[in-house]
């Protein structure tokens, strides 16, 4: 779009970020004496997948059981623009220096989008579901915020709140004996996300030269000239003096420079 | 007399037209009387009996489909079993008067377990005033950490490759020495002790070798990373924690080993007798089952973690501090 190709892998990152919140949940099972007998790290996966891979990976020998439980899955269900979080469009929001210190990479203000995620928990036993759920809900009041590096070339982290909207339970325990019981918790979240445009790199401006005219007429004469540049002595100390400074082309962005501002009459 | 004749005919018919299956009764271990469920069921016995498959055209049910939780296989099948066969082959041994919902049937045809959803005892309605069969309505088993200790490896080890549950309590190997050879038996198994079996240990899990039997006197078990008698390399604390308690062959003597969680998968240990040549075998260390992605083809836990580590900042306790958007 607009003649530029770019791909920041933003959605992919949000998927991983969401999954990271829940990928280390463990539950244990205890006997009647209260001694823990078994423990499991609850498997989690991004639910949508290629159908051809589903059987190839999960039933390669055609010997799989109906399924293994407990497990969790999550998916993106929708995405909507959130105008309440919009910032000024033309401001360059994020900057980082190139490794050569000669350029600065920046992006324009990101577009604020709310991404709705759904987390599903399926267990064989009610207690397994409760053990998982009770490790999740205490952290969402109603949101938690994570810091995410959205664009690799900009080594800056963006705070992304994840809000828990609601929790529902489907338990098909009743009915005839031919129908299998399914115990599924569904948690709906909203991730307050941002989508960034292309990152652009521009060289660092080290010398600015402004000619001032008393009015906007093209024929009006220049009355003053203002130049701005970094100032640094040969000893590495910042200076505001144009006579003490070394050439600005020799000054790096990391140096302890100061501003040299000169205003002269034309 | 007529009732016995019908019984005989039913049993004979099922024996001719049916197939042999394993019937595996469920044992409730930790029934929760509040939530009305048992999440620690075990299956401790298996009985081979003949059953007639009523679903002659194939499995019923919803079949295979892709759900939010990956592949689900909803095969169901109805099997008929003679009541007299149940009473004689199973009921007499278990003391349970009928097939019970929740019991399992292992069907050798496809090598899968089916769970009894419903037992219909009146499908053939009181011929000559009595009932001869049970119709067992079964569904393909959903596995959730149930433990199998039937003593039949075909059944006990069936879910081992898929099992993501780690045993929280220590696993005990009973050790004896017979004719200068170690004999071991895992507490999760049944049957006789095995001659110097190659064993598998899961990282992070504790294994206790019970060497209290008098035959172990003079044959202490030690763990090495090489199979060299006397000159072998003992296991270091970074590889596994080994604790010896008591003297082999005396009461309560044990050797405990806990492979480190950080040890490389498939590392090879040796349990050998430090003072006698040729005693012992290998102990392969497998990845902890808590690393669920190793054992569950669908799980993305580690993949997500690895990706997340590269883009998430866990260093700031205050996410609204400096350098934030």
Coordinates of N, CA, C and O in Angstrom, one line a residue, chain B residues 227-294:
Chain B
X227 N 29.8 -47.2 31.4 CA 29.5 -48.6 31.8 C 30.8 -49.3 32.2 O 31.0 -50.5 31.8
X228 N 31.7 -48.6 32.8 CA 33.0 -49.2 33.1 C 33.0 -49.6 34.6 O 32.8 -48.8 35.5
X229 N 33.3 -50.8 34.8 CA 33.3 -51.4 36.1 C 34.6 -50.8 36.9 O 35.7 -50.8 36.3
X230 N 34.4 -50.4 38.0 CA 35.4 -49.9 38.9 C 36.0 -48.5 38.5 O 36.1 -47.6 39.2
X231 N 36.2 -48.4 37.2 CA 36.9 -47.2 36.7 C 35.8 -46.2 36.1 O 36.2 -45.3 35.4
X232 N 34.5 -46.5 36.2 CA 33.5 -45.7 35.6 C 33.4 -44.3 36.2 O 34.0 -44.0 37.2
X233 N 32.7 -43.4 35.5 CA 32.6 -42.0 35.9 C 31.3 -41.9 36.7 O 30.2 -42.0 36.1
X234 N 31.4 -41.6 38.0 CA 30.2 -41.4 38.8 C 29.4 -40.2 38.3 O 29.9 -39.3 37.7
X235 N 28.1 -40.2 38.5 CA 27.2 -39.1 38.2 C 27.5 -37.9 39.0 O 27.7 -38.1 40.3
X236 N 27.5 -36.7 38.4 CA 27.8 -35.5 39.2 C 26.4 -34.9 39.6 O 25.4 -35.3 39.1
X237 N 26.5 -34.0 40.6 CA 25.3 -33.4 41.1 C 24.5 -32.6 40.1 O 23.3 -32.4 40.2
X238 N 25.2 -32.1 39.1 CA 24.5 -31.4 38.1 C 23.8 -32.3 37.1 O 22.9 -31.8 36.4
X239 N 24.1 -33.5 37.1 CA 23.4 -34.5 36.3 C 22.2 -35.2 37.0 O 21.2 -35.4 36.4
X240 N 22.5 -35.5 38.2 CA 21.4 -36.1 39.0 C 21.8 -36.1 40.5 O 23.0 -36.0 40.8
X241 N 20.7 -36.0 41.3 CA 21.0 -36.1 42.7 C 20.8 -37.5 43.2 O 19.8 -38.1 43.0
X242 N 21.9 -38.1 43.7 CA 21.9 -39.5 44.1 C 22.1 -39.5 45.7 O 23.0 -38.9 46.2
X243 N 21.2 -40.2 46.3 CA 21.3 -40.3 47.8 C 21.2 -41.8 48.2 O 20.3 -42.5 47.8
X244 N 22.2 -42.2 48.9 CA 22.2 -43.6 49.4 C 21.9 -43.6 50.9 O 22.4 -42.8 51.6
X245 N 21.0 -44.5 51.2 CA 20.5 -44.6 52.6 C 20.6 -46.0 53.1 O 20.1 -46.9 52.5
X246 N 21.4 -46.2 54.1 CA 21.6 -47.6 54.7 C 22.5 -48.4 53.8 O 23.1 -48.0 52.8
X247 N 22.7 -49.6 54.2 CA 23.6 -50.6 53.5 C 22.8 -51.6 52.8 O 21.8 -52.1 53.3
X248 N 23.1 -51.8 51.5 CA 22.4 -52.7 50.7 C 22.2 -54.1 51.4 O 23.2 -54.6 52.0
X249 N 21.0 -54.6 51.4 CA 20.8 -55.9 52.0 C 20.3 -55.8 53.4 O 20.0 -56.8 54.1
X250 N 20.2 -54.5 53.9 CA 19.7 -54.3 55.3 C 18.3 -53.6 55.2 O 18.0 -53.0 54.2
X251 N 17.6 -53.6 56.3 CA 16.3 -53.1 56.4 C 16.3 -51.6 56.0 O 17.2 -50.8 56.5
X252 N 15.3 -51.2 55.2 CA 15.1 -49.8 54.8 C 16.2 -49.2 53.9 O 16.3 -48.0 53.8
X253 N 17.1 -50.0 53.4 CA 18.2 -49.5 52.6 C 17.7 -49.1 51.2 O 16.9 -49.8 50.6
X254 N 18.0 -47.9 50.8 CA 17.5 -47.4 49.5 C 18.6 -46.6 48.8 O 19.6 -46.1 49.5
X255 N 18.5 -46.5 47.5 CA 19.3 -45.6 46.7 C 18.3 -44.8 45.9 O 17.5 -45.3 45.2
X256 N 18.4 -43.5 46.1 CA 17.4 -42.6 45.4 C 18.2 -41.8 44.4 O 19.3 -41.2 44.6
X257 N 17.6 -41.6 43.2 CA 18.1 -40.8 42.1 C 17.1 -39.9 41.6 O 16.0 -40.3 41.3
X258 N 17.4 -38.6 41.4 CA 16.6 -37.7 40.8 C 17.4 -37.0 39.6 O 18.2 -36.1 39.9
X259 N 17.1 -37.4 38.4 CA 17.8 -36.8 37.3 C 17.5 -35.3 37.2 O 16.4 -34.9 37.4
X260 N 18.5 -34.5 36.9 CA 18.4 -33.0 36.8 C 17.4 -32.6 35.7 O 17.4 -33.3 34.6
X261 N 16.6 -31.6 36.0 CA 15.7 -31.1 34.9 C 16.5 -30.5 33.7 O 16.0 -30.4 32.6
X262 N 17.7 -30.1 34.0 CA 18.5 -29.5 32.9 C 19.4 -30.4 32.1 O 20.0 -30.0 31.2
X263 N 19.3 -31.7 32.5 CA 20.2 -32.6 31.8 C 19.6 -32.9 30.3 O 18.4 -32.8 30.1
X264 N 20.5 -33.1 29.4 CA 20.1 -33.3 28.0 C 19.2 -34.5 27.9 O 19.4 -35.5 28.5
X265 N 18.2 -34.4 27.0 CA 17.3 -35.5 26.7 C 18.1 -36.7 26.2 O 19.1 -36.6 25.5
X266 N 17.7 -37.9 26.6 CA 18.2 -39.2 26.2 C 19.7 -39.4 26.7 O 20.4 -40.2 26.1
X267 N 20.0 -38.7 27.8 CA 21.3 -38.9 28.4 C 21.3 -40.3 29.0 O 20.3 -40.8 29.4
X268 N 22.5 -41.0 28.9 CA 22.5 -42.4 29.4 C 23.2 -42.5 30.7 O 24.4 -42.1 30.8
X269 N 22.5 -43.1 31.6 CA 23.2 -43.4 32.9 C 23.3 -45.0 32.9 O 22.7 -45.7 32.1
X270 N 24.1 -45.4 33.9 CA 24.2 -46.9 34.1 C 24.0 -47.2 35.5 O 24.6 -46.5 36.4
X271 N 23.1 -48.1 35.8 CA 23.1 -48.6 37.2 C 23.9 -49.9 37.2 O 23.6 -50.8 36.5
X272 N 24.9 -49.8 38.0 CA 25.8 -51.0 38.0 C 26.3 -51.3 39.4 O 26.2 -50.4 40.3
X273 N 26.8 -52.4 39.6 CA 27.4 -52.8 40.9 C 28.8 -52.4 40.9 O 29.6 -52.8 40.0
X274 N 29.2 -51.5 41.8 CA 30.6 -51.0 41.8 C 31.6 -52.1 42.1 O 32.8 -51.9 41.8
X275 N 31.2 -53.2 42.7 CA 32.2 -54.1 43.2 C 32.1 -55.5 42.5 O 32.9 -56.4 42.8
X276 N 31.2 -55.6 41.5 CA 31.2 -56.8 40.8 C 31.0 -56.6 39.3 O 30.2 -55.7 38.9
X277 N 31.7 -57.4 38.5 CA 31.6 -57.2 37.0 C 30.3 -57.7 36.5 O 29.7 -58.7 37.0
X278 N 29.8 -57.0 35.5 CA 28.6 -57.5 34.7 C 27.3 -57.3 35.3 O 26.3 -57.8 34.8
X279 N 27.2 -56.6 36.4 CA 25.9 -56.4 37.0 C 25.3 -55.0 36.7 O 26.0 -54.0 37.0
X280 N 24.1 -54.9 36.1 CA 23.5 -53.7 35.9 C 23.1 -53.5 34.4 O 23.4 -54.4 33.6
X281 N 22.6 -52.3 34.1 CA 22.1 -52.0 32.8 C 22.0 -50.5 32.6 O 22.5 -49.8 33.4
X282 N 21.3 -50.1 31.5 CA 21.2 -48.7 31.2 C 20.0 -48.1 31.9 O 19.0 -48.7 32.2
X283 N 20.1 -46.8 32.1 CA 19.0 -46.0 32.6 C 19.0 -44.7 31.8 O 19.8 -43.8 31.9
X284 N 18.1 -44.7 30.8 CA 18.0 -43.6 29.9 C 17.1 -42.5 30.5 O 16.0 -42.7 31.0
X285 N 17.7 -41.3 30.5 CA 16.9 -40.1 31.1 C 16.1 -39.4 30.0 O 16.7 -39.0 29.0
X286 N 14.8 -39.4 30.1 CA 13.9 -38.8 29.2 C 13.5 -37.4 29.6 O 13.6 -37.1 30.8
X287 N 13.1 -36.6 28.7 CA 12.7 -35.2 29.0 C 11.5 -35.3 30.0 O 10.6 -36.1 29.9
X288 N 11.5 -34.4 30.9 CA 10.4 -34.3 31.9 C 9.1 -34.2 31.2 O 8.9 -33.5 30.2
X289 N 8.1 -34.9 31.7 CA 6.8 -34.8 31.1 C 6.2 -33.4 31.3 O 5.2 -33.1 30.6
X290 N 6.7 -32.7 32.2 CA 6.2 -31.3 32.4 C 6.6 -30.4 31.2 O 6.0 -29.4 31.0
X291 N 7.6 -30.9 30.4 CA 7.9 -30.2 29.1 C 6.9 -30.8 28.1 O 7.2 -31.7 27.3
X292 N 5.7 -30.4 28.2 CA 4.5 -31.1 27.6 C 4.6 -31.2 26.1 O 4.1 -32.1 25.5
X293 N 5.4 -30.2 25.5 CA 5.4 -30.2 24.0 C 6.2 -31.4 23.5 O 6.0 -31.8 22.3
X294 N 7.0 -32.0 24.3 CA 7.7 -33.2 23.9 C 6.8 -34.4 23.7 O 7.1 -35.3 22.8

